[in-house]
Tab-separated table of C-alpha atoms (C1' of nucleotides) in Angstrom:
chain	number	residue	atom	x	y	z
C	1	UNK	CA	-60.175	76.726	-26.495
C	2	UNK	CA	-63.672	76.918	-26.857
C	3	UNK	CA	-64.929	75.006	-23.905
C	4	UNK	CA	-62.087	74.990	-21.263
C	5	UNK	CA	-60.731	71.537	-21.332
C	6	UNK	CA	-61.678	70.155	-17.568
C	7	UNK	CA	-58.133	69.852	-15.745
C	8	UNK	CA	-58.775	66.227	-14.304
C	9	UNK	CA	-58.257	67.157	-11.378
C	10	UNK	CA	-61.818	68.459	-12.167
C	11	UNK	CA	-63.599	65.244	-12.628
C	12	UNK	CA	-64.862	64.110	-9.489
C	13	UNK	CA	-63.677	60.714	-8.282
C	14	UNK	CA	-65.407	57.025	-8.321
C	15	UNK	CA	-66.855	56.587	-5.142
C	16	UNK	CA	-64.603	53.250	-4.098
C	17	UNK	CA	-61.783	55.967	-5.183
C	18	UNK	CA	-62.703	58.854	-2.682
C	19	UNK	CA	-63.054	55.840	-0.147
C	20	UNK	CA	-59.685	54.486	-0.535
C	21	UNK	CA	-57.976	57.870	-0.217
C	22	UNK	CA	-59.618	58.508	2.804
C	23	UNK	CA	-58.714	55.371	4.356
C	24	UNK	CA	-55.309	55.991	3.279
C	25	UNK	CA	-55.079	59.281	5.071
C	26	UNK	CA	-56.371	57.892	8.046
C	27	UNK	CA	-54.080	55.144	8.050
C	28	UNK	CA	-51.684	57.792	7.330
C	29	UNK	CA	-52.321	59.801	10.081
C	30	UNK	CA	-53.065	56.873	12.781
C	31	UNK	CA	-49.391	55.389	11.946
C	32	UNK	CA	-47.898	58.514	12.224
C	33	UNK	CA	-48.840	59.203	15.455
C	34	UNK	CA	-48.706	55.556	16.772
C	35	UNK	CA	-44.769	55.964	15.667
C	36	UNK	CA	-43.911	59.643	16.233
C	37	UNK	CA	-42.239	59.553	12.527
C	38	UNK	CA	-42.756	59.073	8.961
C	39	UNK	CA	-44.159	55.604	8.399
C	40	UNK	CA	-43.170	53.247	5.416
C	41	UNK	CA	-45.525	53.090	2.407
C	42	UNK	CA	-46.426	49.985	2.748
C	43	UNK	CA	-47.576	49.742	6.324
C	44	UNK	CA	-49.620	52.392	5.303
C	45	UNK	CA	-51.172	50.759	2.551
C	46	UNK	CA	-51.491	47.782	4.477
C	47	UNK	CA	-53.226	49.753	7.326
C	48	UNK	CA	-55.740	51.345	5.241
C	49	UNK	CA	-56.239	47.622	3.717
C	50	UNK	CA	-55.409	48.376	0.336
C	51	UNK	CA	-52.543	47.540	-1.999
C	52	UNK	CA	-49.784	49.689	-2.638
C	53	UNK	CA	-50.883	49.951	-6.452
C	54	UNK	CA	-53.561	51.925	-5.145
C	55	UNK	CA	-51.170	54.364	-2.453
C	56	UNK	CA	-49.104	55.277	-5.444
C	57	UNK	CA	-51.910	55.948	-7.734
C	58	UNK	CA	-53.308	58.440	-4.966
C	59	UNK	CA	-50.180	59.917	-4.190
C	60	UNK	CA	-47.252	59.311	-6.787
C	61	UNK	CA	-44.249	60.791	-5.355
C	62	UNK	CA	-42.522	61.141	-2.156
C	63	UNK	CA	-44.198	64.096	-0.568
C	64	UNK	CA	-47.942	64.000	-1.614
C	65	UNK	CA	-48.842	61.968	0.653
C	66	UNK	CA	-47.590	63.380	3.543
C	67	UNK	CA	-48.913	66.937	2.169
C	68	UNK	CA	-52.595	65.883	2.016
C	69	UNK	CA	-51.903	64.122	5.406
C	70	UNK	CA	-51.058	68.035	6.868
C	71	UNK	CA	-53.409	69.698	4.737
C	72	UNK	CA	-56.286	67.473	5.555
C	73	UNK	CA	-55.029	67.844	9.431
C	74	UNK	CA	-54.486	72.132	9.226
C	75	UNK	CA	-57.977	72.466	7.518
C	76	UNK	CA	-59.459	70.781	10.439
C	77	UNK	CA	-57.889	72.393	12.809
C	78	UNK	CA	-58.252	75.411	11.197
C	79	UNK	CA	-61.717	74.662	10.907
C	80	UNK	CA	-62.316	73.906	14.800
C	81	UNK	CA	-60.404	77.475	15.491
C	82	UNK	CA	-62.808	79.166	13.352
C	83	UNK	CA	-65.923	77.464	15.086
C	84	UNK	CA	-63.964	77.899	18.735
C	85	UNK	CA	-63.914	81.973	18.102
C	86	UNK	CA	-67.769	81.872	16.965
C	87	UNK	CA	-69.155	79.778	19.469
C	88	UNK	CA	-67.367	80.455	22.820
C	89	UNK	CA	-68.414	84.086	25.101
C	90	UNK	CA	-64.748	84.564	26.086
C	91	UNK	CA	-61.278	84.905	24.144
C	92	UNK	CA	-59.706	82.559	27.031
C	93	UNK	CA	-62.406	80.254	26.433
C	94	UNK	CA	-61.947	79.902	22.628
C	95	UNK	CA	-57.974	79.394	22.966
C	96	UNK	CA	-58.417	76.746	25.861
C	97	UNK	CA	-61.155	75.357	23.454
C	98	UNK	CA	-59.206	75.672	20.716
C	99	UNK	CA	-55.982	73.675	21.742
C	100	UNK	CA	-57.750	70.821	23.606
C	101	UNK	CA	-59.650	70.569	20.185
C	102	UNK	CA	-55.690	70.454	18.018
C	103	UNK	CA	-55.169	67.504	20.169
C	104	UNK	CA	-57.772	65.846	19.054
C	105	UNK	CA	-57.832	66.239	15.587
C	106	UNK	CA	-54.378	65.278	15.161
C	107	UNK	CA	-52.373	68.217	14.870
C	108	UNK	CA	-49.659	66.527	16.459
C	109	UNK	CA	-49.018	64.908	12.547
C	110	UNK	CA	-48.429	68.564	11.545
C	111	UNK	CA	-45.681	68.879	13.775
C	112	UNK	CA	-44.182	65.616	12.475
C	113	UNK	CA	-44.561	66.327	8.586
C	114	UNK	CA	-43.245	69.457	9.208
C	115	UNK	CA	-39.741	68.713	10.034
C	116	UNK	CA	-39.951	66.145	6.933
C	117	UNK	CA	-41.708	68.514	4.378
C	118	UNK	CA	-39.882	71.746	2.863
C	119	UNK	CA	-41.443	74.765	4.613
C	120	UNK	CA	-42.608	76.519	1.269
C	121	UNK	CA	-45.417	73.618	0.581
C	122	UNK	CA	-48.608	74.980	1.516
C	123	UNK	CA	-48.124	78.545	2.462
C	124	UNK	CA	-51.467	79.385	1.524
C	125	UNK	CA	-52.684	77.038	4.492
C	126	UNK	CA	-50.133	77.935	7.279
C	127	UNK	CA	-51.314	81.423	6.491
C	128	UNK	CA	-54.815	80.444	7.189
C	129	UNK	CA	-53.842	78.455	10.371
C	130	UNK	CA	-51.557	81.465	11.680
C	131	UNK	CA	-54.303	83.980	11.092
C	132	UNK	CA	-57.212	81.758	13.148
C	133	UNK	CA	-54.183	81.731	15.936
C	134	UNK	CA	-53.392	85.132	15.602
C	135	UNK	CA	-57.226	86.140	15.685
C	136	UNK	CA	-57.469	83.623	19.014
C	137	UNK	CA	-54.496	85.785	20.966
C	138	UNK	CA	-56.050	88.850	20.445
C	139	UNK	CA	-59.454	88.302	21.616
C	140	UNK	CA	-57.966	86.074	24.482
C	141	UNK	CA	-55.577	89.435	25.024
C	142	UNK	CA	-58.457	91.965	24.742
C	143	UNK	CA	-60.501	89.837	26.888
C	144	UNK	CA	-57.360	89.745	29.708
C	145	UNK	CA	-56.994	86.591	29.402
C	146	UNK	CA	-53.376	86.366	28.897
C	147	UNK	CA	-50.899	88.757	29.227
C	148	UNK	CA	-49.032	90.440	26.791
C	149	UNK	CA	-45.990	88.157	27.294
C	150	UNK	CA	-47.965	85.318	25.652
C	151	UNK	CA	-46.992	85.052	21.967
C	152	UNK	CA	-48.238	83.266	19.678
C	153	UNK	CA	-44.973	81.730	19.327
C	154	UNK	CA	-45.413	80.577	22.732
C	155	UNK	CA	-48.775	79.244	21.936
C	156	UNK	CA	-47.894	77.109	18.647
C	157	UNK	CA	-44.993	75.673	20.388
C	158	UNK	CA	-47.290	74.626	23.325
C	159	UNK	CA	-49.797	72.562	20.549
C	160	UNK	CA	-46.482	71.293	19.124
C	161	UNK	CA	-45.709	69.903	22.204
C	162	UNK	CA	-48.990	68.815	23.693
C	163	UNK	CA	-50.030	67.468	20.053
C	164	UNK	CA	-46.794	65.525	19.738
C	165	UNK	CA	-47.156	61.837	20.248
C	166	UNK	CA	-45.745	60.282	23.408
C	167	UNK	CA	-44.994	57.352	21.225
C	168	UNK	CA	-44.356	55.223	24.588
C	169	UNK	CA	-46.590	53.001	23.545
C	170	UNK	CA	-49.554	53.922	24.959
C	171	UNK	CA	-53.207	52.965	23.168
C	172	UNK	CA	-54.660	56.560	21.364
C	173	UNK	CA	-57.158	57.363	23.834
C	174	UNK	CA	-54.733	57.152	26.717
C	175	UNK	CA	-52.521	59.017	24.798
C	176	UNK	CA	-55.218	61.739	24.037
C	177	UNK	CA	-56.390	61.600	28.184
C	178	UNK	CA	-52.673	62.567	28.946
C	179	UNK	CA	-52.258	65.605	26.692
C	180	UNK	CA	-55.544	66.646	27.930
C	181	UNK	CA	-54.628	66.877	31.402
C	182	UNK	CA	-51.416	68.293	31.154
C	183	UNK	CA	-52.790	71.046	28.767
C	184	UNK	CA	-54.911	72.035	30.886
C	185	UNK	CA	-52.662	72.104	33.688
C	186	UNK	CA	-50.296	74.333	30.981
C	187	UNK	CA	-52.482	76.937	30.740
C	188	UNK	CA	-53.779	76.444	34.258
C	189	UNK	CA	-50.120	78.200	34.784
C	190	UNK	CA	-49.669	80.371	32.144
C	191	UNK	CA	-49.786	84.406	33.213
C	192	UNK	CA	-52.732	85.099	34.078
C	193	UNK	CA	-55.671	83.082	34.505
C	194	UNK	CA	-57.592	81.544	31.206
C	195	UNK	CA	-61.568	82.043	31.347
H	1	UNK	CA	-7.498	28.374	39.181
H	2	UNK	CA	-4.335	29.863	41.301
H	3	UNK	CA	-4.828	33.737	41.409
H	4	UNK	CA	-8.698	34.628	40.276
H	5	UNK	CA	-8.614	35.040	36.172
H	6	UNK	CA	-9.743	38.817	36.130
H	7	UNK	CA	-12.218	38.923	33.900
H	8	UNK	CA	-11.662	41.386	30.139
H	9	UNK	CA	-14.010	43.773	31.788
H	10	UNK	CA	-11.807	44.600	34.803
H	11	UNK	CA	-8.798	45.468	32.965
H	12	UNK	CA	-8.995	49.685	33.047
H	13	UNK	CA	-9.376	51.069	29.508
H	14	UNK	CA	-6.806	52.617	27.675
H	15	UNK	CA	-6.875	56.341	27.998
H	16	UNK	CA	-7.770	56.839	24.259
H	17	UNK	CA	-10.187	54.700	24.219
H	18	UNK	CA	-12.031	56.187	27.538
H	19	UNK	CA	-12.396	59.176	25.549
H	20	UNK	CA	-13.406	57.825	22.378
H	21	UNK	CA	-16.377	55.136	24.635
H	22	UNK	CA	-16.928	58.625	26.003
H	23	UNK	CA	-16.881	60.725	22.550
H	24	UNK	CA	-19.891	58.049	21.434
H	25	UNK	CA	-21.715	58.573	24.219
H	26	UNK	CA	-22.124	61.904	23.838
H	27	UNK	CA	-23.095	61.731	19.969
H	28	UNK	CA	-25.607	59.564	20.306
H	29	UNK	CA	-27.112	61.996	23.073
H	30	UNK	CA	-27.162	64.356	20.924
H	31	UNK	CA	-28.415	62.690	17.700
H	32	UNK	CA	-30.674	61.410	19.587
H	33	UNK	CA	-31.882	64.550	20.754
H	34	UNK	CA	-31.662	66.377	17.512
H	35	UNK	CA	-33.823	63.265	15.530
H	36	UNK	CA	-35.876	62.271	17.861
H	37	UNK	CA	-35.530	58.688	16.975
H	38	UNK	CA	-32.446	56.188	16.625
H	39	UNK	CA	-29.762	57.339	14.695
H	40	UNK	CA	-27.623	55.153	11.968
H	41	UNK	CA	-24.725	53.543	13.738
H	42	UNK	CA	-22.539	55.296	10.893
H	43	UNK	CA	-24.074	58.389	11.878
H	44	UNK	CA	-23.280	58.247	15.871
H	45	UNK	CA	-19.312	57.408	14.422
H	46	UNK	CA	-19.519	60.226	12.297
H	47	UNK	CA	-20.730	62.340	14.874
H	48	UNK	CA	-18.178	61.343	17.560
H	49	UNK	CA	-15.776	61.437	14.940
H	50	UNK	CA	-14.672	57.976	15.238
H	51	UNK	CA	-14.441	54.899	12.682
H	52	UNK	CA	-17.611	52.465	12.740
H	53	UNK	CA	-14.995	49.541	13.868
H	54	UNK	CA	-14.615	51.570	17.188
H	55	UNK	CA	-18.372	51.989	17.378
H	56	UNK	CA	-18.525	48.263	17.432
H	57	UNK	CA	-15.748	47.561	19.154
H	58	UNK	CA	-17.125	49.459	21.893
H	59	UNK	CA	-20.681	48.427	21.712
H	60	UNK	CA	-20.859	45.001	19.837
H	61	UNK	CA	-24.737	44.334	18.784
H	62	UNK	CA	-27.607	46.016	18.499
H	63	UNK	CA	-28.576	47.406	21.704
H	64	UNK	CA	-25.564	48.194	23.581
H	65	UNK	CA	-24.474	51.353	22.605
H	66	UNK	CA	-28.739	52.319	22.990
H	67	UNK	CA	-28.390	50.528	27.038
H	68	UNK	CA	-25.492	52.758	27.530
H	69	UNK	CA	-26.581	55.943	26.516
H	70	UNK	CA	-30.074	55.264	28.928
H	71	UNK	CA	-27.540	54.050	31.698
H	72	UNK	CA	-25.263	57.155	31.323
H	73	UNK	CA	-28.426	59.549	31.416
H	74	UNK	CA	-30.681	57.754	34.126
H	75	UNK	CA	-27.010	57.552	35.983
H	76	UNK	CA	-26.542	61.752	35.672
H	77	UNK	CA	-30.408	62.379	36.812
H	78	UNK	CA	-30.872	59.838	39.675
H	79	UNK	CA	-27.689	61.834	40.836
H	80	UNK	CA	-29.226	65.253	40.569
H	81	UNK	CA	-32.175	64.257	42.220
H	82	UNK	CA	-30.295	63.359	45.354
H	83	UNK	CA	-29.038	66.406	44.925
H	84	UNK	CA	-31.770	68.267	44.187
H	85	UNK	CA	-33.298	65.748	47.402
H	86	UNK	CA	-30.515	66.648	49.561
H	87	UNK	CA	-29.977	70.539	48.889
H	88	UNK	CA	-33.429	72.229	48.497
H	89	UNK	CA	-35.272	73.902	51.390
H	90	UNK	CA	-38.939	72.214	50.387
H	91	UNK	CA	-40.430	69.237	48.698
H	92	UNK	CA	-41.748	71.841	45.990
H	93	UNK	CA	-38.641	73.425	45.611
H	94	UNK	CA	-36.847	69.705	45.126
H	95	UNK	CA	-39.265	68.384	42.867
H	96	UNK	CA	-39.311	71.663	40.631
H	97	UNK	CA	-35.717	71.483	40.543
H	98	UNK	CA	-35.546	67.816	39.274
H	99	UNK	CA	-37.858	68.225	36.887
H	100	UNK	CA	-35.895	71.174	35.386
H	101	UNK	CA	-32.654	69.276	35.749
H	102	UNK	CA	-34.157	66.312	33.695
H	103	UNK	CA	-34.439	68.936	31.351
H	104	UNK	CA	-30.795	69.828	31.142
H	105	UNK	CA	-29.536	66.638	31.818
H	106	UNK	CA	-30.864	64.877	28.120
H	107	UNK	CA	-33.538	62.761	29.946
H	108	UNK	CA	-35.475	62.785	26.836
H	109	UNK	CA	-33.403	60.393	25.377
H	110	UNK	CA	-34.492	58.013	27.515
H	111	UNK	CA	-37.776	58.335	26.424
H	112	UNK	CA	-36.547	57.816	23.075
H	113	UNK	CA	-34.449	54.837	24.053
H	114	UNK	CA	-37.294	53.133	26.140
H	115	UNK	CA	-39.477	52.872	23.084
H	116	UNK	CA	-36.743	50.845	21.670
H	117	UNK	CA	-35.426	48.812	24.393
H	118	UNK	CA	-36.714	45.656	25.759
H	119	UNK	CA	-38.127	46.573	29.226
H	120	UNK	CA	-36.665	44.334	31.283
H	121	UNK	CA	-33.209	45.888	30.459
H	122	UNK	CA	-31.234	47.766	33.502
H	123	UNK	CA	-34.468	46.907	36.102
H	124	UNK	CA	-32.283	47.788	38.864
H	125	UNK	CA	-31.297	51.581	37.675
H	126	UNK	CA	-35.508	51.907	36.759
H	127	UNK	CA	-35.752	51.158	40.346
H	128	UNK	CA	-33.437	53.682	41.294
H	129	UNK	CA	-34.846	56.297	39.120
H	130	UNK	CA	-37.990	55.207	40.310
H	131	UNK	CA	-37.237	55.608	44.184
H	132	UNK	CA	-36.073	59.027	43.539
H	133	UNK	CA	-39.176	60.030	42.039
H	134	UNK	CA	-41.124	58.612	44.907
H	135	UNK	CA	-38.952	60.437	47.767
H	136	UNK	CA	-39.035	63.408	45.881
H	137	UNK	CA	-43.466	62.998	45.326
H	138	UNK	CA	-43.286	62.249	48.951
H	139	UNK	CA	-41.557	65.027	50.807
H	140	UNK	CA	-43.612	67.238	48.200
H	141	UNK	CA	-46.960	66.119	49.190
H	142	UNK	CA	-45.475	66.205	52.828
H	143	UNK	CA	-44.513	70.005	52.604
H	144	UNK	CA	-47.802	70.391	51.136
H	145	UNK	CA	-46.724	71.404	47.377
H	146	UNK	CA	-49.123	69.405	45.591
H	147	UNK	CA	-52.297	67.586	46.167
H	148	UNK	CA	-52.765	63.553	46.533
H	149	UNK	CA	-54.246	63.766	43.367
H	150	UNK	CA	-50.892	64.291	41.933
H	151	UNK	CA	-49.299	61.194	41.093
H	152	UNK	CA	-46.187	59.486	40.328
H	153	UNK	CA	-47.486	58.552	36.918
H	154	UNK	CA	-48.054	62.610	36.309
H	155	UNK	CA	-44.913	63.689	37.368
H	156	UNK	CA	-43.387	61.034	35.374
H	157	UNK	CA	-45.460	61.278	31.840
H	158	UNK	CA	-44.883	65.362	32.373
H	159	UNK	CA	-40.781	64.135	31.981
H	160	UNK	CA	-41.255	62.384	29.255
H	161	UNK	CA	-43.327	65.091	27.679
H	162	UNK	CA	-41.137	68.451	28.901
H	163	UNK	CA	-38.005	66.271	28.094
H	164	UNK	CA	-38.993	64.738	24.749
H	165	UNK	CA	-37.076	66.801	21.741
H	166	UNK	CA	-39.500	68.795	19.274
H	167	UNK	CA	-37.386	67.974	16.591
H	168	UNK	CA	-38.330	70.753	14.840
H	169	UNK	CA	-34.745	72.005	13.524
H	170	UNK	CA	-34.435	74.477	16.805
H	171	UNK	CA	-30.947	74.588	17.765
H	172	UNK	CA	-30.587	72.739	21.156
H	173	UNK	CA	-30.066	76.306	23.721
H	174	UNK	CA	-33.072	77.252	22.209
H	175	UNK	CA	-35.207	73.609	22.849
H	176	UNK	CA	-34.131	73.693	26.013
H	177	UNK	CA	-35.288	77.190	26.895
H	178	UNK	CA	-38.668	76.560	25.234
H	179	UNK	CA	-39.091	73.734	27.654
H	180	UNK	CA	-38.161	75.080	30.609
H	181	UNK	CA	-40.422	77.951	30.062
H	182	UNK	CA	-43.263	75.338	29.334
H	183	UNK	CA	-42.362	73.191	32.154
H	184	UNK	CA	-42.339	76.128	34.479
H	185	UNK	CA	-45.806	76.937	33.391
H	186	UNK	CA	-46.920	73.595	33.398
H	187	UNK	CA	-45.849	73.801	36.990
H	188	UNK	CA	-47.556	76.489	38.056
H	189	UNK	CA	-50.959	74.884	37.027
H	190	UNK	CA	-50.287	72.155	38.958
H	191	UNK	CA	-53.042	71.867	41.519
H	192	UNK	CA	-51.427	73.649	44.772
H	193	UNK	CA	-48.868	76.083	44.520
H	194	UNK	CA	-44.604	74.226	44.236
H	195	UNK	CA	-42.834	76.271	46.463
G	1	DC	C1'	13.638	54.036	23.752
G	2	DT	C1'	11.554	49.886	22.363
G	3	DG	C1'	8.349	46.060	21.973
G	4	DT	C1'	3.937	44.711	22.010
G	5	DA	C1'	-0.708	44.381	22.986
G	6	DA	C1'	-4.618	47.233	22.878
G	7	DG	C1'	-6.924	50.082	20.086
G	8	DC	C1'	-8.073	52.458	15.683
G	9	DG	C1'	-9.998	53.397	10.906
G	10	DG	C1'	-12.739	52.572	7.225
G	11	DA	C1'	-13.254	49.869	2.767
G	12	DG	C1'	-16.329	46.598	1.533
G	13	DC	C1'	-19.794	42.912	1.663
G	14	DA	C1'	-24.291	40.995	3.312
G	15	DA	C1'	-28.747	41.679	4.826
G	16	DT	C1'	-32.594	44.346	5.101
G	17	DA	C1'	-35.833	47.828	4.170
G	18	DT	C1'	-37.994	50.906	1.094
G	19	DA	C1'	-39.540	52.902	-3.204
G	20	DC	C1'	-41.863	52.193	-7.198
G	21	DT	C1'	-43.690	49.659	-11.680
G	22	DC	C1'	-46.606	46.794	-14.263
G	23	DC	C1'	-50.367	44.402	-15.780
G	24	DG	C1'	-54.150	41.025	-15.226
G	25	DT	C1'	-58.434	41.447	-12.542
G	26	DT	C1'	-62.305	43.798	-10.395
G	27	DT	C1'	-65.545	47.529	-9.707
G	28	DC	C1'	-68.167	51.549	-10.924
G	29	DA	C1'	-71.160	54.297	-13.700
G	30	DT	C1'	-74.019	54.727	-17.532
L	1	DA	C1'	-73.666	45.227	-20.993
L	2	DT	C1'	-69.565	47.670	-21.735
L	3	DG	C1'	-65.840	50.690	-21.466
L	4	DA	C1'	-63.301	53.458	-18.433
L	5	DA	C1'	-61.533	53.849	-13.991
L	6	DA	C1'	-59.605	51.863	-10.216
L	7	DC	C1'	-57.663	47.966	-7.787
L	8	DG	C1'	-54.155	44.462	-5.903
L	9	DG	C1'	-49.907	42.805	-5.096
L	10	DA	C1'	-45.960	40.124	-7.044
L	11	DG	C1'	-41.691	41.536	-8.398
L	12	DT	C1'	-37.557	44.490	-9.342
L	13	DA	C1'	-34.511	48.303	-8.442
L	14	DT	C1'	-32.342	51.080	-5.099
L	15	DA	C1'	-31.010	52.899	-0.766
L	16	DT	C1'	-29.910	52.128	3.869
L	17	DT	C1'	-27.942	49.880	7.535
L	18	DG	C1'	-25.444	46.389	10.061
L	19	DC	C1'	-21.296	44.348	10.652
L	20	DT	C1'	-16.519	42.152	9.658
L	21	DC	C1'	-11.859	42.161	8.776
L	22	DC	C1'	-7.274	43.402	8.726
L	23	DG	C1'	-3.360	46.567	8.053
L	24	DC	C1'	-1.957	50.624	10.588
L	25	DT	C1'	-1.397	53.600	14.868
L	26	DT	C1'	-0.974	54.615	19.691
L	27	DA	C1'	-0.482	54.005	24.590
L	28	DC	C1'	2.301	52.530	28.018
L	29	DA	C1'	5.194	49.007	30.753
L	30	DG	C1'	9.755	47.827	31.252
DNA sequence: CTGTAAGCGGAGCAATATACTCCGTTTCAT
DNA sequence: ATGAAACGGAGTATATTGCTCCGCTTACAG
């Protein structure tokens, strides 16, 4: 044991490696919310315009795949929530920002994978994601921006459902224009106004 | 050619199997509901407890049993929204109640349905759907309940959304209350006050 | 009560879709 | 230049689903 043998997870990938995992996550993620469910392996090998070879080598088994899809979905989100509560001057202004911003990173994936993935994968990150929430409420709370009544139950099912993919057929950025608009509408009515 | 051949479709159905065209019905609703997506013909049998030979029996190819289901749901809410046209005091009232009846009433699998179904199937019970929605948008904007900038399209694509199942393992008394408390919200933001 | 046609159940086969492996070829990094 | 890493995708195994067929049961008219 004298120098620790380098898990290889360690070793850091070959760049046309990295590339092709990230193209499979996007393809990944795309599909899934094009369809509203899980996609097939290979249509999301052929999206990302690689072979399936390569899929399995990225992700061998049934879940991984759709784990790094939610992980690589939650951190951003997570990430956005975190930048929301630094950047905006009112607690109703970082949870508006903050939602409008889960639509458009995807979140509505999470959702998806969720009802597909066992709910003790990744509790580490749904502890991160429920703490940026939590942290949202009460600064929108202290700022009056919502009333007590407003859990953050009620809050996580609202991105659920404004995240969620119409899957009507409708081209991504009509999709996106949609959930905008009736988000904002959402909270237009929720108690009390949001900054 | 002496008295009129009445054609297999005129002859009433058996009482047993009323119930059981009935008892499929209903399961696919509901499977529908629960998965969000089409469910295994084995599975709607199963469901309605009923063999797969009277699943075909009843509906013989692919789409059938998927026509009937929209038929029997767009059927049950164009109703209620005469209802809802003929009983309430206001447009706002009328067109708050529909919405929240659509809720109730499984609409969602329509959504679900449409995705799958050729559109040019049932145009004429679209239509009807479709004038109900307009009278209802109409006497609303009349009374003064929302603003012209609240369309048909809105009121429509807010259906779909407050309708469409989260399919995240909630027990259905409990989806439906989350969406009726999100709809009424939703509502409320609406530009101009629903009665 | 009885006869019979309408209806039922579900085993089982065919078709399809999906998961996953394997290995010769290509690409990257040094 | 060369070895290690990664790639592609044909091909096989497996699961899922769609659908048929026919012997049995049930409704209901007479």
């Amino acid at each position: 044991m004298q120098h620790a043998t380098p898990s290889p997870a360690e070793r850091p990938l070959r760049a046309d490696a990295r590339r092709n995992r990230r193209r499979l996550l996007d393809a990944a993620i795309a599909l899934i919310l094009e369809l509203g469910g899980e996609p097939s392996r290979d249509a999301v090998a052929e999206r990302a315009g690689v072979g399936i070879g390569t899929l399995y080598r990225h992700f061998p088994d049934r879940h991984s795949l759709l784990r790094a899809v939610a992980l690589d979905v939650i951190d951003r989100t997570v990430e956005r929530g975190e930048a929301a509560l630094a950047e905006s001057t009112s607690g109703g202004e970082a949870l508006r920002r903050y939602l409008h911003d889960a639509v458009d990173s995807g979140l509505g994936v999470v959702n998806v994978v969720h009802a597909l993935l066992d709910r003790t994968d990744w509790p580490d990150r749904r502890a991160a994601a429920q703490h940026v929430l939590d942290r949202l409420i009460d600064r929108a709370r202290r700022d009056g921006a919502i009333d007590h009544d407003v859990t953050a139950t009620d809050i996580a099912l609202a991105a659920i459902r404004f995240c969620r993919p119409l899957a009507i057929g409708l081209d991504p950025a009509e999709e996106r224009a949609i959930a905008h608009r009736q988000l904002a509408a959402y909270l237009d009515g929720l108690p009390v106004r949001l900054g």
